XYZ file of C-alpha atoms in Angstrom:
507
model
C 101.495 59.509 85.782
C 100.659 57.790 82.869
C 97.240 57.084 80.865
C 94.976 54.658 82.174
C 95.150 53.125 78.419
C 98.625 53.038 78.545
C 98.832 51.168 81.611
C 96.332 48.647 80.210
C 98.199 48.409 77.189
C 101.194 47.369 79.387
C 99.235 44.832 81.280
C 97.574 43.182 78.032
C 100.757 42.931 76.195
C 102.774 41.578 79.152
C 100.171 38.934 80.027
C 98.283 38.365 76.747
C 101.123 38.497 73.951
C 104.358 37.634 76.774
C 106.316 40.830 75.559
C 109.446 41.380 77.143
C 109.574 44.843 79.374
C 112.093 46.438 77.039
C 109.968 45.490 73.826
C 106.636 46.976 75.540
C 108.596 50.129 76.491
C 110.197 50.403 72.979
C 106.484 50.270 71.174
C 104.823 52.410 73.602
C 107.078 54.971 73.767
C 107.609 54.912 77.943
C 110.437 54.082 79.866
C 111.165 50.568 81.125
C 110.825 51.555 85.070
C 107.372 52.677 83.837
C 106.726 49.171 82.616
C 108.222 47.851 85.991
C 106.420 49.955 88.070
C 102.647 49.369 86.339
C 103.513 45.328 86.703
C 104.667 46.231 90.489
C 101.610 48.034 91.337
C 99.750 45.037 89.868
C 101.831 42.783 92.161
C 103.200 41.044 89.032
C 107.073 40.135 89.609
C 108.576 41.734 86.582
C 111.794 39.685 86.440
C 109.892 36.362 85.793
C 110.991 36.288 82.187
C 114.398 36.182 82.632
C 115.997 32.688 83.790
C 119.304 34.729 84.745
C 119.968 35.403 88.134
C 119.751 38.913 89.138
C 122.722 40.873 90.888
C 120.249 42.008 93.743
C 119.040 38.718 94.882
C 121.436 38.224 97.680
C 120.594 41.873 98.953
C 116.636 41.326 98.468
C 116.193 40.129 101.969
C 117.744 43.651 103.274
C 115.927 45.594 101.561
C 112.360 44.122 102.194
C 113.218 43.969 105.961
C 114.428 47.792 105.776
C 111.489 48.764 103.983
C 109.018 46.950 106.329
C 110.740 49.243 109.111
C 111.068 52.294 107.090
C 108.503 52.283 104.630
C 109.097 55.867 103.593
C 112.710 55.765 103.194
C 113.957 57.346 99.934
C 115.408 54.723 97.353
C 118.418 56.956 97.130
C 119.221 56.360 101.076
C 118.708 52.885 100.497
C 120.853 52.466 97.463
C 123.784 53.842 99.515
C 123.073 51.520 102.314
C 123.086 48.169 99.911
C 126.251 49.591 97.855
C 128.075 49.836 101.436
C 127.274 46.464 101.571
C 128.810 45.297 98.161
C 125.932 45.881 95.701
C 127.433 46.557 92.363
C 124.358 47.767 90.396
C 123.293 51.279 89.339
C 121.145 53.400 90.786
C 118.502 53.591 88.531
C 117.889 49.773 88.136
C 117.746 49.993 91.821
C 115.057 52.191 92.001
C 112.579 49.820 90.356
C 113.526 46.886 92.565
C 112.475 49.447 95.614
C 109.217 50.301 94.075
C 108.480 46.682 93.401
C 109.147 45.800 97.273
C 108.315 48.811 99.096
C 104.736 48.143 101.245
C 102.102 50.136 99.950
C 99.475 51.603 102.380
C 96.055 50.088 102.312
C 93.475 52.341 100.395
C 91.227 54.305 102.452
C 87.549 54.088 101.461
C 85.490 57.435 102.236
C 82.079 58.024 102.854
C 80.248 60.358 101.267
C 79.351 63.701 103.549
C 76.011 64.416 103.445
C 74.450 67.525 105.064
C 71.089 69.229 105.916
C 69.803 72.277 103.788
C 71.008 75.319 106.369
C 73.402 73.236 108.074
C 77.020 73.999 106.926
C 79.406 76.087 104.717
C 83.116 75.656 103.616
C 85.090 78.675 103.548
C 89.202 78.796 102.357
C 91.216 81.289 100.480
C 92.339 80.130 96.855
C 95.566 82.024 95.412
C 95.388 83.559 91.841
C 98.189 85.304 91.025
C 99.570 88.920 91.814
C 97.815 92.210 91.837
C 99.397 94.957 90.407
C 98.780 98.700 91.300
C 101.545 101.361 90.545
C 104.550 100.275 92.070
C 102.660 98.012 94.750
C 102.680 94.202 94.307
C 100.040 92.296 96.342
C 98.622 88.430 96.581
C 95.692 88.240 94.268
C 93.210 85.796 97.074
C 89.914 84.938 96.420
C 87.515 84.463 99.386
C 85.354 81.587 98.697
C 82.141 80.317 100.900
C 80.027 77.192 99.241
C 76.617 76.152 100.863
C 77.320 72.719 101.475
C 73.937 71.509 100.467
C 72.702 73.740 97.526
C 76.419 74.403 96.219
C 75.855 78.324 96.319
C 78.990 79.983 95.715
C 80.050 83.246 97.115
C 83.568 84.775 95.082
C 85.161 88.096 95.783
C 89.029 88.727 95.433
C 91.041 90.550 97.902
C 94.541 91.960 97.991
C 96.080 89.692 100.698
C 94.792 86.858 102.725
C 95.355 88.901 106.266
C 92.769 88.756 108.991
C 91.112 92.070 108.256
C 89.961 90.790 104.170
C 89.124 87.435 106.170
C 86.553 89.388 108.383
C 85.442 91.251 104.994
C 85.175 88.419 103.521
C 82.696 86.354 105.827
C 80.412 89.589 105.723
C 80.238 90.145 101.996
C 79.407 86.413 102.139
C 76.957 86.647 104.481
C 75.453 89.916 102.581
C 75.388 88.287 99.667
C 73.558 85.133 100.760
C 70.892 87.335 102.980
C 71.232 84.456 105.661
C 74.021 82.615 107.755
C 74.637 78.813 107.705
C 74.757 77.177 111.434
C 78.300 75.984 110.716
C 81.376 77.206 108.995
C 83.731 74.475 108.189
C 87.615 75.924 107.918
C 90.892 74.532 106.934
C 93.298 74.955 109.745
C 94.479 78.560 108.429
C 96.282 81.083 111.192
C 92.953 83.405 110.572
C 90.939 80.550 112.154
C 92.805 78.437 114.303
C 95.856 79.808 116.490
C 96.748 76.683 117.807
C 95.976 73.214 118.011
C 96.974 69.567 119.778
C 95.138 66.843 118.783
C 91.417 67.492 119.534
C 92.173 70.684 121.752
C 92.055 73.906 119.539
C 92.343 77.395 120.419
C 90.580 79.628 117.888
C 91.209 82.946 116.866
C 89.593 85.542 119.147
C 88.479 87.937 116.206
C 86.914 84.981 114.750
C 84.951 83.865 117.569
C 83.506 87.470 118.247
C 82.396 87.184 114.334
C 81.079 83.934 115.447
C 79.199 85.139 118.070
C 77.911 88.133 116.157
C 76.346 86.042 113.320
C 75.328 83.068 115.883
C 77.211 80.539 113.712
C 79.475 77.805 114.732
C 83.089 78.042 113.466
C 84.506 74.324 112.895
C 88.178 73.379 111.779
C 88.191 70.067 109.646
C 90.579 67.318 111.261
C 94.289 67.392 110.252
C 94.919 65.659 106.814
C 91.474 65.254 106.171
C 91.295 67.480 103.242
C 88.046 65.300 101.647
C 85.932 67.083 104.763
C 85.823 70.531 103.006
C 86.051 69.037 99.400
C 83.093 71.134 98.183
C 85.272 74.313 98.531
C 87.752 72.816 97.334
C 85.994 71.557 93.831
C 84.463 74.952 93.780
C 87.963 76.777 94.061
C 88.961 74.353 91.026
C 85.498 74.924 88.950
C 86.578 78.830 89.573
C 89.566 78.590 87.945
C 88.429 77.140 84.761
C 84.842 78.822 84.708
C 85.599 82.062 85.853
C 89.350 83.054 85.894
C 90.857 81.341 83.083
C 91.327 84.089 80.039
C 89.266 86.810 82.125
C 90.187 90.077 81.303
C 89.390 92.922 84.157
C 90.668 96.705 84.784
C 91.150 96.729 88.513
C 90.128 94.838 91.281
C 86.440 96.664 91.569
C 86.044 95.657 88.122
C 87.028 92.033 89.086
C 84.756 91.531 91.818
C 81.640 93.326 89.974
C 82.644 90.443 87.322
C 82.571 87.708 90.433
C 79.507 88.872 91.644
C 77.769 88.549 88.064
C 79.239 85.345 87.898
C 77.814 83.759 91.056
C 74.479 85.193 90.346
C 74.271 84.063 86.576
C 76.747 81.029 85.729
C 77.531 79.661 88.781
C 74.086 79.472 89.764
C 72.639 77.831 86.895
C 74.660 74.999 87.081
C 73.366 71.503 87.981
C 73.165 70.880 91.446
C 75.311 68.127 92.447
C 72.757 66.681 95.140
C 69.916 66.787 93.074
C 70.484 67.331 89.490
C 66.885 67.636 88.403
C 67.305 71.225 89.710
C 69.802 74.191 89.134
C 71.690 75.440 92.022
C 69.349 78.785 91.994
C 66.768 76.424 92.751
C 68.486 74.052 95.259
C 69.475 77.736 97.458
C 65.927 79.103 97.279
C 64.750 75.354 98.912
C 67.747 76.077 101.444
C 67.021 79.358 102.612
C 64.243 79.249 104.819
C 66.652 76.871 106.854
C 69.733 79.405 106.820
C 70.024 81.693 109.957
C 68.858 85.374 109.672
C 71.169 88.087 109.559
C 71.980 90.452 112.899
C 70.528 93.934 112.405
C 74.059 95.582 112.306
C 76.836 93.956 110.334
C 80.007 92.960 112.148
C 82.713 95.793 112.074
C 85.795 94.736 109.730
C 87.660 97.997 109.985
C 91.409 97.931 110.055
C 92.441 99.624 113.149
C 96.105 100.528 114.004
C 97.933 102.963 116.332
C 100.376 105.610 114.693
C 102.737 108.094 115.674
C 103.009 111.498 113.986
C 106.181 112.847 113.685
C 107.547 116.300 112.576
C 105.800 115.994 109.304
C 101.739 115.907 109.310
C 101.260 112.672 107.796
C 100.425 108.923 109.098
C 102.059 105.890 107.815
C 99.342 103.052 106.769
C 99.627 100.400 104.538
C 102.570 101.381 102.418
C 101.309 104.887 102.107
C 101.317 108.296 103.768
C 98.011 110.260 104.488
C 97.767 113.740 105.631
C 96.467 115.083 108.943
C 96.303 118.896 110.219
C 99.616 120.188 111.166
C 98.015 120.957 114.706
C 98.279 117.269 115.570
C 101.578 116.429 114.813
C 104.099 114.790 117.887
C 101.076 112.961 118.718
C 99.565 109.524 118.887
C 96.628 109.127 116.583
C 94.108 106.038 115.445
C 93.879 104.908 111.850
C 90.453 103.047 110.820
C 90.765 101.828 107.428
C 87.950 100.390 105.128
C 88.654 98.981 101.740
C 87.276 102.082 100.352
C 88.285 104.817 103.044
C 91.085 105.729 105.592
C 89.915 107.756 108.678
C 92.503 109.210 111.363
C 91.199 109.561 114.803
C 91.913 111.666 117.467
C 90.172 110.561 120.654
C 86.500 110.477 119.625
C 87.055 113.435 116.608
C 87.874 112.237 113.028
C 90.449 114.576 112.257
C 90.758 113.544 108.560
C 88.955 111.248 105.707
C 90.796 110.026 102.784
C 89.938 107.667 99.985
C 92.484 104.696 100.477
C 95.080 103.769 97.843
C 96.583 100.150 96.838
C 99.629 101.812 95.558
C 102.821 102.229 97.573
C 105.270 105.238 98.345
C 102.036 107.800 97.642
C 101.390 110.846 99.654
C 97.519 111.170 99.881
C 96.767 114.547 100.833
C 93.577 116.802 101.674
C 94.257 120.171 100.153
C 92.813 122.232 103.314
C 95.435 120.364 105.535
C 98.118 121.773 103.054
C 96.776 125.177 103.187
C 96.111 125.435 106.520
C 99.599 124.557 107.036
C 101.097 127.442 104.512
C 99.072 129.968 106.326
C 100.212 128.974 109.533
C 104.003 129.396 108.290
C 103.351 132.217 106.513
C 101.722 134.044 109.734
C 104.231 132.442 111.960
C 106.958 134.438 109.224
C 105.352 137.537 109.106
C 104.910 137.353 113.123
C 108.988 136.734 113.384
C 109.477 139.797 110.902
C 107.568 142.150 112.692
C 109.376 140.857 116.164
C 113.027 141.639 113.747
C 111.812 145.244 112.903
C 110.435 146.081 116.043
C 114.215 145.766 117.766
C 116.014 147.410 114.851
C 113.586 149.956 113.455
C 111.113 150.647 116.524
C 109.268 153.749 114.019
C 108.141 150.663 112.447
C 105.228 150.198 114.767
C 103.833 153.271 114.062
C 104.235 152.717 110.501
C 102.535 149.306 110.718
C 99.721 151.164 112.458
C 99.437 153.822 110.232
C 99.289 151.482 107.195
C 96.814 149.307 108.874
C 94.378 152.304 109.767
C 94.325 152.752 105.877
C 93.629 148.979 104.888
C 96.966 148.082 103.413
C 99.089 144.501 103.242
C 100.878 144.510 106.108
C 102.403 141.132 104.729
C 104.145 142.949 101.892
C 105.208 145.550 103.948
C 107.037 143.550 106.273
C 108.790 141.535 103.982
C 109.391 144.906 101.737
C 110.623 146.571 105.299
C 113.261 143.244 105.825
C 114.760 143.808 102.491
C 115.440 147.382 103.008
C 116.943 146.293 106.115
C 118.960 143.973 104.932
C 120.193 146.558 102.194
C 120.774 149.627 104.452
C 121.098 148.930 108.032
C 118.682 149.124 110.934
C 119.880 153.048 111.527
C 119.334 154.380 108.073
C 115.928 152.296 108.114
C 114.908 153.747 111.190
C 115.490 157.496 110.211
C 113.890 156.881 106.848
C 110.466 155.746 108.471
C 110.536 158.433 110.684
C 110.868 161.193 108.108
C 108.110 159.371 106.034
C 105.777 159.388 108.863
C 106.778 163.177 109.400
C 105.809 163.782 105.406
C 102.644 162.211 105.796
C 104.067 159.536 103.310
C 103.208 156.087 105.407
C 103.764 153.649 102.834
C 106.976 151.135 101.986
C 107.571 153.328 98.670
C 108.078 156.502 100.667
C 110.577 154.792 102.768
C 112.277 153.306 99.957
C 112.532 156.470 98.123
C 113.993 158.494 100.911
C 116.761 155.946 101.516
C 117.489 155.985 97.675
C 117.961 159.722 98.346
C 119.990 160.026 101.322
C 122.431 157.214 99.755
C 122.512 159.549 96.560
C 123.459 162.436 98.271
C 126.218 160.747 100.419
C 127.475 159.828 96.723
C 127.149 156.314 97.391
C 126.586 153.615 94.724
C 123.206 152.100 95.045
C 122.988 149.464 97.421
C 123.695 145.774 96.437
C 122.044 142.710 98.248
C 123.952 140.604 100.515
C 122.926 137.026 100.631
C 123.184 135.991 103.879
C 122.698 132.711 105.136
C 119.348 131.116 106.109
C 119.994 131.050 109.933
C 118.073 133.403 111.925
C 120.667 133.472 114.662
C 122.673 135.653 111.889
C 119.959 137.206 110.014
C 117.988 138.622 112.931
C 120.712 140.029 114.578
C 120.195 143.857 114.740
C 123.510 145.777 114.124
C 122.983 149.634 114.805
C 125.730 151.668 114.261
C 126.675 154.602 116.939
C 126.387 157.861 115.502
C 129.196 159.549 114.449
C 128.351 163.076 115.778
C 128.911 161.418 119.379
C 132.439 160.406 118.355
C 133.079 163.827 116.686
C 131.585 165.354 120.466
C 134.526 163.118 122.404
C 137.051 164.413 120.011
C 136.549 168.079 120.223
C 136.282 167.681 123.869
C 139.747 165.898 124.411
C 141.355 168.487 122.073
C 139.700 171.087 124.445
C 141.362 170.126 127.471
C 145.070 169.341 125.435
C 147.401 171.462 127.054
C 149.911 170.427 124.314
C 147.879 171.368 121.647
C 148.600 174.896 120.036
C 145.705 175.224 118.239
C 142.357 173.599 120.282
C 139.771 174.299 117.723
C 142.014 171.614 115.169
C 139.738 168.369 114.799
């Protein structure tokens, strides 16, 4: 597109000064095809100044007939068709010929659409780049609602244009207006219209629930009739220039606070296009009595998804993991999310509530959930340890009873006895526990002292801990060696009955 002043200069120099096309192009600094296009749009035969025949003259009738049949056919395709028929010219000159003879659709006149106060509002999304939160990059979308009569604007930004944000935008807009228009006009977006064949329209069922709750009529614009929602499109352009350009903001909440102040301030103080004698704020005050009242309760806009909890106590929602009590693993739960919170539901009970994160790959945890899991694991380990000691050293049960009556810590005693079991074996530990109980020393230190003393009396080196594989099938195996005195008794019995042994007392 060239400025209107340049276009007027081309027509003046061509008509009044009789300049050639090349002279006009050189003096005005435009391409010669631009000059020819301007003359063609003015229905001026640009080649009348040349008396020489054109190499395209024999093909003009074919070009005109083809364009009449296929008015949208590209010049490059038409050039190939003409070149196959013997046209020797170059494609750049051929494009100017096609532009001159291409049929132009008649200009369409539009009626100025007027509405009654409180009758209609127009709704649309505007894309405003990207929203980066940590490692997550989301589209920054602006939900815009404009009252068609007063031109009052509602603006709010969301991290996407999905159905939950679309519904939330309506609820926030109605809360801002403190009323509801009778008709809402939509573009044919999927959040509003699922399918359309001519005048047959299938609305999104959730949008119909919203419309029934607020008692307004949803209405899509006709296909390829953007002028029917020109108010909201102009409002989005106004938002880009007046609000968003060079705007500095820290996060989405800060941006929305500034947007709300702008709607109530600068946007409301501008002149009303329908009545230049008053501002949008004054026009909205006059329109508000004609709007519908709000229902008693707002429409529920929580996102609801069904999730499966696997081995780890977390649910995955919107690129992040949220903790749940460890007692709810291996179950199917429901997540209900607002813009601020994430709740996890099991049946009718809320089992977890978290602040919503807009980052990605994060673990949002409730310290109570983790503490319960740790205590459960610790308790399970303690029970497993006691069970292992019960089989390896039965006297440990009496020791635990004595320690419990004295108010001792059973957990530390269990872990200490397990270490002694790994160092000295089951038989030695059981004997040491019995001796400690008989000597009135029912504590871990007494058992450890007895084991060390007996090992020293046998002339053995201090026990060295052996690191076993962390496998309960190996660690929990109890090996109780048979007492050696039984073998000695068997050997003495064999010698006593051996007739060939000259010395039965020899061992």
